[in-house]
Coordinates of N, CA and C and ligand atoms in Angstrom, one line a residue:
M1 N -107.2 308.5 65.6 CA -108.0 310.1 65.3 C -106.9 311.1 65.9
Q2 N -106.8 312.3 65.6 CA -105.9 313.2 66.1 C -106.8 313.8 67.3
T3 N -106.1 314.2 68.3 CA -106.6 315.0 69.4 C -106.9 316.6 69.1
P4 N -108.0 317.2 69.6 CA -108.0 318.5 69.2 C -106.7 319.3 69.7
N5 N -105.9 319.0 70.4 CA -104.7 320.1 70.9 C -103.7 319.5 69.8
K6 N -103.7 319.9 68.6 CA -102.8 319.3 67.8 C -101.4 320.2 68.1
N7 N -101.3 321.4 67.9 CA -100.5 322.1 68.3 C -99.6 322.1 69.5
C8 N -100.6 321.8 70.4 CA -100.2 321.7 71.9 C -99.3 320.6 72.1
H9 N -99.8 319.5 71.3 CA -99.3 318.1 71.8 C -98.0 317.9 70.6
D10 N -97.9 318.8 69.7 CA -96.7 318.8 68.8 C -95.4 319.0 69.6
K11 N -95.8 320.0 70.7 CA -94.2 320.3 71.8 C -94.5 319.2 73.0
L12 N -95.1 318.0 72.8 CA -95.0 317.0 74.0 C -94.0 315.9 73.1
I13 N -92.8 315.7 73.7 CA -92.1 314.6 73.3 C -92.2 313.6 74.5
F14 N -92.2 312.5 74.1 CA -92.4 311.1 75.0 C -91.2 310.7 75.1
A15 N -90.5 310.3 76.3 CA -89.4 309.6 76.2 C -89.5 307.9 76.1
L16 N -89.0 307.4 75.2 CA -89.4 305.9 74.9 C -88.1 305.3 75.7
D17 N -88.2 305.5 77.1 CA -87.1 304.6 77.8 C -87.6 303.4 78.0
L18 N -88.1 302.5 77.4 CA -88.8 301.3 77.8 C -88.9 300.1 77.2
G19 N -89.4 299.0 77.6 CA -89.5 298.0 76.7 C -88.1 296.8 76.8
E20 N -88.8 295.7 77.2 CA -87.6 294.5 77.3 C -87.6 294.0 75.8
D21 N -88.3 294.4 75.3 CA -88.5 294.0 73.7 C -89.0 295.1 72.9
I22 N -88.8 295.0 71.4 CA -89.0 296.3 70.5 C -90.6 295.9 70.5
G23 N -91.1 294.9 70.7 CA -92.8 294.7 70.4 C -93.5 295.6 71.8
E24 N -92.8 295.5 72.8 CA -93.1 296.3 73.7 C -93.3 297.9 73.5
A25 N -92.1 298.4 73.1 CA -91.9 299.8 72.7 C -92.9 300.3 71.6
I26 N -92.8 299.5 70.7 CA -93.9 299.7 69.5 C -95.4 299.6 70.0
R27 N -95.5 299.0 70.9 CA -97.2 299.0 71.6 C -97.4 300.4 72.2
W28 N -96.3 300.9 72.6 CA -96.4 302.6 73.5 C -96.4 303.4 72.2
V29 N -95.4 303.1 71.2 CA -95.8 304.4 70.0 C -97.3 304.1 69.3
D30 N -97.8 302.8 69.6 CA -99.2 303.0 68.6 C -100.3 303.6 69.6
L31 N -100.0 303.5 71.4 CA -100.9 303.9 72.2 C -100.8 305.3 72.2
L32 N -99.7 306.1 71.8 CA -99.3 307.2 72.0 C -99.3 308.5 70.9
K33 N -99.2 307.7 69.7 CA -98.7 308.2 68.4 C -99.7 309.6 68.0
D34 N -101.3 309.7 68.5 CA -102.0 310.4 68.3 C -102.0 311.4 69.3
H35 N -101.3 311.4 70.4 CA -101.3 312.3 71.6 C -99.9 312.9 72.1
V36 N -98.8 312.9 71.3 CA -97.7 313.1 71.7 C -96.9 313.5 70.1
G37 N -95.9 314.7 70.2 CA -95.6 315.2 69.1 C -94.4 314.5 68.3
M38 N -93.7 313.7 69.5 CA -92.6 313.4 68.8 C -92.1 312.2 70.1
F39 N -91.4 311.1 69.6 CA -90.8 310.1 70.6 C -89.6 310.1 70.7
K40 N -88.9 310.3 71.7 CA -87.5 310.3 72.1 C -86.9 309.2 72.3
V41 N -85.8 308.7 70.9 CA -85.2 307.5 71.2 C -83.8 307.7 71.8
G42 N -83.6 307.4 72.8 CA -81.8 307.5 73.6 C -81.2 306.4 73.5
K43 N -80.2 306.5 74.1 CA -79.2 305.4 74.0 C -79.5 304.0 74.4
E44 N -80.5 304.2 75.2 CA -80.9 302.8 76.1 C -81.9 302.0 74.7
A45 N -82.8 302.8 74.3 CA -83.7 302.1 73.1 C -83.0 302.0 71.9
F46 N -82.0 302.7 71.5 CA -81.4 302.6 70.2 C -80.3 301.6 70.1
T47 N -79.7 301.3 71.3 CA -78.8 300.2 71.7 C -79.0 299.1 71.7
R48 N -80.5 298.6 72.2 CA -81.2 297.5 72.5 C -81.8 297.2 71.1
F49 N -82.8 298.1 70.8 CA -83.5 297.9 69.4 C -83.0 298.2 68.1
G50 N -82.2 299.1 68.0 CA -81.3 299.5 66.8 C -82.3 300.3 65.8
I51 N -81.8 300.4 64.5 CA -82.7 301.5 63.5 C -84.1 300.8 63.4
P52 N -84.5 299.6 63.6 CA -85.8 299.3 63.5 C -86.7 299.9 64.2
I53 N -86.7 300.4 65.5 CA -87.1 301.0 66.5 C -87.4 302.5 65.5
V54 N -86.4 303.2 65.4 CA -86.6 304.4 64.6 C -87.6 304.4 63.3
S55 N -87.6 303.0 62.5 CA -88.3 303.0 61.2 C -89.8 302.7 61.9
S56 N -89.9 301.8 62.8 CA -91.1 301.4 63.4 C -91.8 302.6 63.6
I57 N -91.4 303.7 64.5 CA -92.2 304.9 64.6 C -92.4 305.7 63.3
L58 N -91.4 305.7 62.6 CA -91.7 306.4 61.3 C -92.8 305.9 60.3
E59 N -92.7 304.6 60.2 CA -93.9 303.8 59.5 C -95.3 304.1 60.1
R60 N -95.5 304.4 61.5 CA -96.8 304.5 62.0 C -97.1 305.9 62.0
G61 N -96.3 306.8 61.6 CA -96.7 308.1 60.9 C -96.2 308.9 62.4
G62 N -95.2 308.3 63.1 CA -94.6 309.4 64.4 C -93.4 310.0 64.3
D63 N -92.9 311.1 64.7 CA -91.6 311.8 64.4 C -90.6 311.4 65.7
V64 N -89.7 311.4 65.3 CA -88.3 310.8 66.0 C -87.3 312.0 66.5
F65 N -87.3 312.0 67.9 CA -86.1 313.2 68.5 C -85.1 311.7 68.8
L66 N -83.9 311.7 68.0 CA -82.7 310.7 68.2 C -81.7 311.4 69.4
D67 N -81.9 310.7 70.6 CA -81.2 311.5 71.8 C -79.8 310.6 71.7
L68 N -78.9 310.7 70.9 CA -77.7 310.0 70.9 C -76.6 310.8 71.4
K69 N -76.7 312.3 71.7 CA -75.8 313.0 72.1 C -74.3 312.9 71.6
F70 N -73.8 312.9 70.4 CA -72.9 312.8 69.8 C -71.9 313.4 70.3
H71 N -70.6 313.1 70.2 CA -69.5 313.7 71.2 C -68.1 313.2 70.6
D72 N -67.4 313.5 69.6 CA -66.4 313.1 68.9 C -65.6 313.9 68.0
I73 N -64.5 313.4 67.4 CA -64.0 314.5 66.5 C -64.8 314.8 65.4
P74 N -64.4 316.0 65.2 CA -65.4 316.6 64.1 C -65.8 315.8 62.9
N75 N -65.0 315.2 62.4 CA -65.3 314.3 61.3 C -66.2 313.2 61.5
T76 N -65.9 312.6 62.4 CA -67.0 311.7 62.9 C -68.3 311.9 63.3
V77 N -68.3 313.4 64.0 CA -69.5 313.5 64.1 C -70.5 314.1 63.1
A78 N -69.7 314.6 61.8 CA -70.2 315.0 60.6 C -70.9 313.8 59.9
K79 N -70.1 312.9 60.0 CA -70.6 311.5 59.1 C -71.8 311.0 59.9
A80 N -71.7 310.9 61.5 CA -72.9 310.3 62.1 C -74.2 311.2 61.7
A81 N -73.7 312.7 61.7 CA -75.0 313.5 61.6 C -75.5 313.3 60.1
E82 N -74.6 312.8 59.1 CA -75.5 312.4 58.1 C -76.3 311.6 58.0
A83 N -75.7 310.4 58.7 CA -76.6 309.1 58.9 C -77.6 309.4 59.5
A84 N -77.8 310.2 60.5 CA -79.1 310.4 61.4 C -79.7 311.2 60.3
V85 N -79.6 311.9 59.8 CA -80.6 312.8 58.6 C -80.9 311.6 57.7
K86 N -80.1 311.0 57.2 CA -80.7 310.0 56.4 C -81.7 308.9 56.9
L87 N -81.8 308.8 58.5 CA -82.7 307.8 58.9 C -84.2 308.6 58.9
G88 N -84.3 309.9 58.7 CA -85.5 310.4 58.5 C -86.0 311.0 59.8
I89 N -85.2 311.3 60.8 CA -85.5 311.7 61.9 C -85.8 313.2 62.1
S90 N -86.5 313.7 63.2 CA -87.1 315.2 63.1 C -85.9 316.0 63.8
M91 N -85.2 315.4 64.8 CA -84.6 316.1 65.6 C -83.5 315.2 66.3
F92 N -82.0 315.7 66.2 CA -81.5 314.9 67.1 C -80.2 315.6 68.0
N93 N -79.4 315.4 68.6 CA -78.3 316.3 69.4 C -77.0 315.7 69.5
I94 N -76.2 316.7 69.5 CA -74.7 316.8 69.8 C -74.4 317.2 71.2
H95 N -73.1 316.9 71.6 CA -72.5 317.9 72.8 C -71.9 318.9 72.4
A96 N -72.5 320.2 73.1 CA -71.7 321.4 72.9 C -70.1 321.6 73.6
L97 N -69.8 320.6 74.4 CA -68.4 320.6 74.6 C -67.6 319.7 73.7
G98 N -68.2 319.1 72.6 CA -67.5 318.7 71.7 C -66.4 319.8 70.7
G99 N -67.0 321.2 71.2 CA -66.2 322.2 70.7 C -66.7 322.8 69.1
R100 N -66.4 323.9 68.9 CA -66.8 324.8 68.0 C -66.8 324.4 66.7
E101 N -65.6 323.8 66.3 CA -65.7 323.0 65.0 C -66.6 321.9 64.7
M102 N -66.4 321.2 65.7 CA -67.5 319.7 65.6 C -68.7 320.5 65.6
M103 N -69.2 321.4 66.4 CA -70.6 321.6 66.1 C -71.0 322.4 64.7
E104 N -69.6 323.1 64.2 CA -70.0 323.6 62.9 C -70.2 322.6 61.5
R105 N -69.4 321.8 61.8 CA -69.1 320.5 61.3 C -70.5 319.8 61.1
A106 N -71.2 319.6 62.1 CA -72.3 318.8 62.1 C -73.5 319.6 61.6
V107 N -73.5 320.8 61.5 CA -74.5 321.6 61.1 C -74.3 321.9 59.3
D108 N -73.2 322.0 59.0 CA -73.1 321.6 57.6 C -73.4 320.5 56.9
S109 N -73.2 319.5 57.8 CA -73.7 317.9 57.4 C -75.1 318.0 57.3
V110 N -75.6 318.4 58.3 CA -77.2 318.3 58.1 C -77.8 319.1 57.3
N111 N -77.1 320.3 57.0 CA -77.8 321.0 55.9 C -77.7 320.3 54.6
N112 N -76.4 320.0 54.3 CA -75.9 319.5 53.0 C -76.7 318.2 52.7
T113 N -76.9 317.3 53.9 CA -77.5 316.1 53.5 C -79.0 316.3 53.3
A114 N -79.5 317.3 53.8 CA -80.9 317.4 53.7 C -81.2 318.1 52.3
R115 N -80.2 319.2 51.8 CA -80.3 319.7 50.7 C -80.2 318.5 49.2
V116 N -79.5 317.5 49.7 CA -79.5 316.7 48.7 C -80.6 315.6 48.4
M117 N -81.1 315.5 49.8 CA -82.1 314.5 49.9 C -83.4 315.2 49.4
S118 N -83.2 316.5 49.5 CA -84.7 317.6 49.1 C -85.7 317.3 50.3
I119 N -84.9 317.4 51.5 CA -86.1 317.4 52.7 C -85.8 318.5 53.6
D120 N -86.6 318.9 54.4 CA -86.0 320.1 55.4 C -85.2 319.3 56.8
P121 N -84.3 319.9 56.9 CA -83.2 319.3 57.9 C -83.7 319.2 59.0
P122 N -83.4 318.2 59.7 CA -84.0 318.0 61.1 C -83.4 319.2 62.4
V123 N -84.0 319.3 63.4 CA -83.7 320.6 64.4 C -82.5 319.7 64.9
L124 N -81.3 320.3 64.8 CA -80.1 320.0 65.5 C -80.0 320.6 66.9
L125 N -79.7 320.0 68.0 CA -79.7 320.7 69.4 C -78.3 320.3 70.0
A126 N -78.0 321.2 70.7 CA -76.9 321.0 71.5 C -77.2 320.7 73.0
V127 N -76.6 319.6 73.6 CA -76.4 319.5 75.3 C -75.4 320.2 75.8
T128 N -75.6 321.0 76.8 CA -74.7 321.8 77.1 C -73.9 320.7 78.5
V129 N -74.4 321.3 79.7 CA -73.9 320.5 80.6 C -74.8 319.3 81.3
L130 N -74.2 318.3 81.4 CA -75.2 317.3 82.0 C -76.0 317.6 83.2
T131 N -77.4 317.4 83.4 CA -77.7 318.0 84.6 C -77.4 317.2 85.9
S132 N -76.5 316.2 85.5 CA -76.2 315.2 87.0 C -74.6 315.7 87.4
L133 N -74.4 316.8 86.8 CA -73.0 317.4 87.2 C -73.3 318.8 88.1
D134 N -72.7 318.8 88.9 CA -73.0 320.1 89.7 C -71.4 320.8 89.8
D135 N -71.5 322.1 90.5 CA -70.5 322.7 90.4 C -69.1 322.2 90.8
S136 N -69.3 321.6 92.0 CA -67.9 320.5 92.3 C -67.5 319.6 91.3
D137 N -68.7 319.0 91.0 CA -68.3 318.3 89.7 C -67.1 318.8 88.5
L138 N -67.7 319.9 88.3 CA -67.0 320.8 87.1 C -65.7 321.4 87.9
E139 N -65.6 321.4 88.9 CA -64.1 321.5 89.6 C -63.3 320.5 89.6
G140 N -63.9 319.7 89.9 CA -63.1 318.3 90.0 C -62.6 317.9 88.1
I141 N -63.5 318.1 87.5 CA -62.9 317.8 85.9 C -62.0 319.0 85.2
G142 N -62.0 319.9 86.2 CA -61.1 321.1 85.8 C -61.6 322.5 85.2
F143 N -62.8 322.5 85.3 CA -63.5 323.8 84.9 C -63.7 324.8 86.0
G144 N -63.3 326.1 85.6 CA -62.8 327.1 86.9 C -64.3 327.6 86.7
C145 N -65.4 327.5 86.5 CA -66.6 328.0 86.5 C -68.0 327.6 86.9
S146 N -68.9 328.1 87.2 CA -70.0 327.6 87.8 C -70.9 326.8 86.7
T147 N -71.6 325.8 86.9 CA -72.6 325.1 85.5 C -73.1 326.1 85.0
R148 N -73.8 327.3 85.7 CA -74.7 328.2 85.1 C -73.8 328.8 84.0
E149 N -72.6 329.2 84.4 CA -71.6 330.0 83.4 C -71.4 329.4 82.3
L150 N -71.2 327.8 82.5 CA -70.7 327.1 81.6 C -72.1 326.7 80.6
V151 N -73.1 326.7 81.0 CA -74.3 326.3 80.2 C -74.4 327.3 79.2
L152 N -74.4 328.7 80.2 CA -74.6 329.8 78.9 C -73.4 330.0 78.1
R153 N -72.3 329.7 78.1 CA -71.3 330.1 77.4 C -71.5 328.8 76.4
L154 N -71.7 327.5 76.4 CA -72.0 326.7 75.6 C -73.3 326.8 74.7
A155 N -74.5 327.4 75.3 CA -75.6 327.7 74.5 C -75.1 328.7 73.5
M156 N -74.6 329.9 74.0 CA -74.2 331.0 73.1 C -73.3 330.4 72.0
S157 N -72.2 329.5 72.3 CA -71.4 329.0 71.5 C -72.0 328.0 70.2
A158 N -73.0 327.2 70.8 CA -73.8 326.5 69.8 C -74.4 327.4 68.8
K159 N -75.3 328.4 69.4 CA -75.9 329.1 68.6 C -75.4 329.7 67.5
D160 N -73.9 330.2 68.0 CA -72.9 331.0 67.1 C -72.7 329.8 65.8
A161 N -72.5 328.8 66.4 CA -72.1 327.5 65.1 C -73.1 327.3 64.3
G162 N -74.3 327.7 64.8 CA -75.5 327.7 63.6 C -76.1 326.7 64.3
V163 N -76.3 326.1 65.6 CA -77.1 325.0 66.0 C -78.2 325.5 66.2
S164 N -79.3 324.8 66.2 CA -80.8 325.3 66.3 C -81.4 325.8 67.9
G165 N -80.8 325.1 68.7 CA -81.3 324.7 70.3 C -80.4 324.1 71.1
V166 N -81.1 323.9 72.1 CA -80.6 323.3 73.3 C -81.3 322.6 74.2
V167 N -80.7 321.6 74.7 CA -81.5 320.6 75.7 C -81.3 321.3 77.0
A168 N -82.4 321.9 77.7 CA -81.9 322.5 79.0 C -82.7 322.4 80.0
S169 N -82.1 322.4 81.4 CA -83.1 322.1 82.3 C -83.9 323.0 83.2
P170 N -84.8 322.8 83.4 CA -85.5 323.8 83.8 C -85.7 324.9 84.3
Q171 N -84.1 325.1 85.2 CA -83.7 326.2 85.9 C -82.9 327.2 85.1
D172 N -82.8 326.7 83.6 CA -81.6 327.3 83.0 C -82.7 328.0 81.5
I173 N -83.9 327.7 81.6 CA -84.8 328.2 80.3 C -84.4 329.8 80.2
I174 N -84.9 330.2 81.6 CA -85.1 331.8 81.5 C -83.7 332.3 80.9
P175 N -82.6 332.1 81.7 CA -81.2 332.8 81.1 C -80.8 332.5 79.8
I176 N -81.0 331.0 79.1 CA -80.5 330.9 78.1 C -81.5 331.7 77.0
R177 N -83.2 331.9 77.3 CA -83.9 332.3 76.2 C -83.3 333.8 76.3
K178 N -82.8 334.6 77.4 CA -82.5 335.8 77.4 C -81.4 336.1 76.7
A179 N -80.2 335.1 76.7 CA -78.8 335.3 76.1 C -79.1 334.6 74.7
C180 N -79.9 333.9 74.4 CA -79.8 333.3 73.0 C -80.9 333.8 72.1
G181 N -82.1 334.4 72.6 CA -82.8 335.1 71.5 C -84.2 334.2 71.3
K182 N -85.0 334.8 71.1 CA -86.3 333.9 71.0 C -86.7 332.9 69.6
D183 N -85.5 332.9 68.6 CA -85.7 331.9 68.1 C -85.2 330.9 68.4
F184 N -84.1 330.7 69.2 CA -83.3 329.6 69.7 C -84.3 328.5 70.5
I185 N -84.2 327.4 69.9 CA -85.2 326.3 70.2 C -84.6 325.6 71.7
I186 N -85.6 325.7 72.7 CA -85.4 325.1 74.0 C -86.0 323.8 74.4
V187 N -85.5 322.8 74.4 CA -86.2 321.4 74.8 C -85.9 321.1 76.1
T188 N -87.0 321.0 77.1 CA -86.9 320.9 78.6 C -87.4 319.3 79.0
P189 N -86.8 318.8 79.8 CA -86.9 317.5 80.6 C -87.0 318.0 81.8
G190 N -87.4 317.0 82.9 CA -87.5 317.1 84.1 C -89.0 318.1 84.2
I191 N -90.0 317.2 83.8 CA -91.4 317.7 83.8 C -92.3 317.0 84.7
R192 N -92.9 317.6 85.6 CA -93.9 316.8 86.6 C -95.4 317.6 86.6
L193 N -96.4 316.4 86.7 CA -97.7 317.3 86.9 C -97.8 317.3 88.3
D194 N -98.8 317.8 89.0 CA -98.8 317.8 90.4 C -98.8 316.6 91.1
N195 N -99.0 315.5 90.6 CA -98.8 314.3 91.2 C -97.1 313.7 91.2
N196 N -96.6 313.4 92.1 CA -95.1 312.9 92.0 C -95.0 311.3 91.5
V197 N -93.7 311.5 91.2 CA -93.4 309.9 90.5 C -92.8 309.4 91.7
T198 N -93.4 308.1 91.8 CA -92.6 307.1 93.2 C -91.1 307.1 92.6
G199 N -90.4 307.3 93.9 CA -88.9 307.2 93.7 C -88.2 308.2 92.8
D200 N -88.7 309.3 92.5 CA -88.5 310.1 91.4 C -86.8 310.5 91.8
D201 N -86.1 310.5 90.7 CA -85.0 311.1 90.6 C -84.5 312.5 89.9
Q202 N -85.8 313.0 89.6 CA -85.5 314.5 88.9 C -85.6 315.4 90.2
K203 N -84.6 316.3 90.5 CA -84.5 317.0 91.7 C -85.3 318.3 91.3
R204 N -84.8 319.0 89.8 CA -85.6 320.2 89.6 C -86.5 320.1 88.7
V205 N -87.6 320.3 88.9 CA -88.9 320.0 88.1 C -89.6 321.2 88.0
L206 N -90.3 321.0 86.7 CA -91.3 322.1 86.5 C -92.8 321.6 85.9
T207 N -93.8 322.0 86.1 CA -95.0 321.6 85.5 C -94.9 321.9 83.9
P208 N -95.9 321.4 83.1 CA -95.6 321.5 81.5 C -95.9 322.9 81.5
R209 N -97.1 323.4 82.0 CA -97.6 325.0 81.9 C -96.4 326.1 82.2
D210 N -95.7 325.6 83.5 CA -94.6 326.7 83.8 C -93.5 326.9 82.6
A211 N -93.2 325.3 82.3 CA -92.2 325.3 81.4 C -92.4 326.1 80.0
I212 N -93.5 325.7 79.7 CA -94.1 326.3 78.2 C -94.0 327.9 78.6
S213 N -94.3 328.4 79.6 CA -94.7 330.1 79.9 C -93.2 330.6 80.2
M214 N -92.3 329.8 80.6 CA -91.3 330.3 80.8 C -90.3 330.4 79.5
G215 N -91.0 329.8 78.7 CA -90.2 329.8 77.1 C -89.5 328.5 76.7
A216 N -90.0 327.5 77.3 CA -89.4 326.2 76.6 C -90.5 326.0 75.4
D217 N -89.7 325.5 74.2 CA -90.4 325.0 72.8 C -91.1 323.7 72.7
Y218 N -90.1 322.9 73.4 CA -90.8 321.5 73.5 C -90.6 320.9 75.0
I219 N -91.2 320.3 75.5 CA -91.0 319.4 76.8 C -90.7 317.8 76.6
V220 N -89.9 317.1 77.3 CA -89.4 315.9 77.2 C -90.4 315.0 78.3
V221 N -91.2 314.1 78.1 CA -91.9 313.6 79.5 C -91.7 312.0 79.4
G222 N -91.6 311.4 80.4 CA -91.5 310.2 80.4 C -92.3 309.4 81.4
R223 N -91.8 309.3 82.7 CA -92.7 308.7 83.7 C -94.0 309.2 84.3
P224 N -94.2 310.5 84.1 CA -95.6 311.0 84.2 C -96.7 310.4 83.3
I225 N -96.3 310.1 82.1 CA -97.2 309.4 81.3 C -97.2 307.7 81.3
R226 N -95.8 307.4 81.4 CA -95.6 306.0 81.2 C -96.4 305.2 82.5
L227 N -96.1 305.9 83.6 CA -96.9 305.3 85.0 C -98.2 305.6 85.3
A228 N -98.7 306.5 84.5 CA -100.1 307.0 84.7 C -101.1 305.9 84.1
D229 N -102.3 305.8 85.0 CA -103.1 304.7 84.8 C -103.7 304.8 83.4
D230 N -104.1 305.9 82.6 CA -104.3 305.9 81.3 C -103.2 306.8 80.7
P231 N -102.3 306.2 79.9 CA -101.0 307.0 79.3 C -101.9 308.2 78.2
A232 N -102.6 307.6 77.7 CA -103.0 308.8 76.4 C -103.9 310.1 77.2
V233 N -104.5 309.4 78.4 CA -105.3 310.6 78.8 C -104.5 311.7 79.8
A234 N -103.0 311.0 80.1 CA -102.1 312.1 80.8 C -101.4 312.8 80.0
A235 N -101.2 312.2 78.7 CA -100.7 312.8 77.6 C -101.6 314.1 77.2
D236 N -102.9 313.9 76.9 CA -103.7 314.8 76.8 C -103.6 316.2 77.9
R237 N -103.7 315.5 79.1 CA -103.8 316.4 80.2 C -102.5 317.3 79.9
I238 N -101.4 316.7 79.8 CA -100.3 317.5 79.4 C -100.5 318.5 78.5
S239 N -100.9 318.1 77.2 CA -101.3 319.2 76.3 C -102.1 320.4 76.4
E240 N -102.8 319.8 77.5 CA -103.9 321.1 78.0 C -103.3 322.2 78.9
E241 N -102.2 321.4 79.5 CA -101.4 322.2 80.7 C -100.5 323.3 79.6
I242 N -99.9 322.6 78.2 CA -99.4 323.3 77.4 C -100.0 324.3 76.9
S243 N -101.3 324.1 76.8 CA -101.9 325.1 76.1 C -102.3 326.4 76.8
K244 N -102.2 326.0 78.0 CA -102.6 327.2 79.3 C -101.3 327.7 79.5
G245 N -100.1 327.0 79.2 CA -98.9 327.9 79.3 C -98.3 328.7 78.1
L246 N -98.9 328.6 76.8 CA -99.0 329.2 75.7 C -99.7 330.5 75.7
A247 N -100.9 330.3 76.5 CA -101.8 331.5 76.6 C -101.3 332.5 77.4
Ligands
C5P301 O1 -89.4 310.0 83.3 P1 -88.8 311.4 83.1 O2 -90.0 312.3 82.7 O3 -88.1 311.9 84.1 O4 -87.9 311.3 81.6 C1 -87.5 312.3 81.1 C2 -86.5 312.0 80.0 O5 -85.5 313.2 79.5 C3 -85.4 310.8 80.0 O6 -85.5 309.9 79.0 C4 -84.1 311.3 80.8 O7 -83.0 310.4 80.5 C5 -83.9 312.8 79.9 N1 -83.3 313.6 80.4 C6 -83.3 314.0 81.8 N2 -82.6 315.2 82.4 C7 -81.7 315.6 81.5 C8 -81.6 315.1 79.9 C9 -82.6 314.0 79.6 O8 -84.6 313.5 82.2 N3 -81.2 316.8 81.9

């Protein structure tokens, strides 16, 4: 049965970073599919379980955000994008650092493949600067600018290339929204309710309500749902917070 907060839980993406075996991952899908809008399948789950994890989610009526962050030469990323669209996923991502041509080829590939298949194209997002990198890391790599400057430059470049949006850390939501406009999609991880997650490695966090009211379109949540006593109740609580953020 669907929860009443349909529109709000559509904005909630559950990070499926778990499971020693595919059966365990699928049990989480069964538990949460009526309480979240999408399941994020990242490099860990995809490398471990392969395409069957994607098809199992789709067979159960769930939607998939394929978080594989493609970064390669334009031709390879265009072909990978075509393959991603053919999986039937709703959202996937590429690295903006792959360059303008790579992003444009990915956009063309998504649109052409969706047209041939007569389906709506999935949302294509760009990752700008990994949040594990700070200003001194960028200097060490050879960039002569701050992470904030690079995030904004890459977000604007992604927008110009026709990419639909970005994955952005909580502190970048407002500047990206200002630079890229209201239709640019912002997906934000680093979400926490008031309870702390034990041994947490997220340094910059926001509540679901604050992330949405600051301008995030979707939030990605893992441990606050996964470690809750009742994960479905925790997901519903987050949807309620989203509705307050929208209000
Ligand atoms: O458990 P938690 O809510 O921190 O999970 C957040 C998810 O978002 C994880 O899949 C994590 O890899 C991902 N993520 C993140 N920070 C980023 C990009 C992705 O936490 N900058």
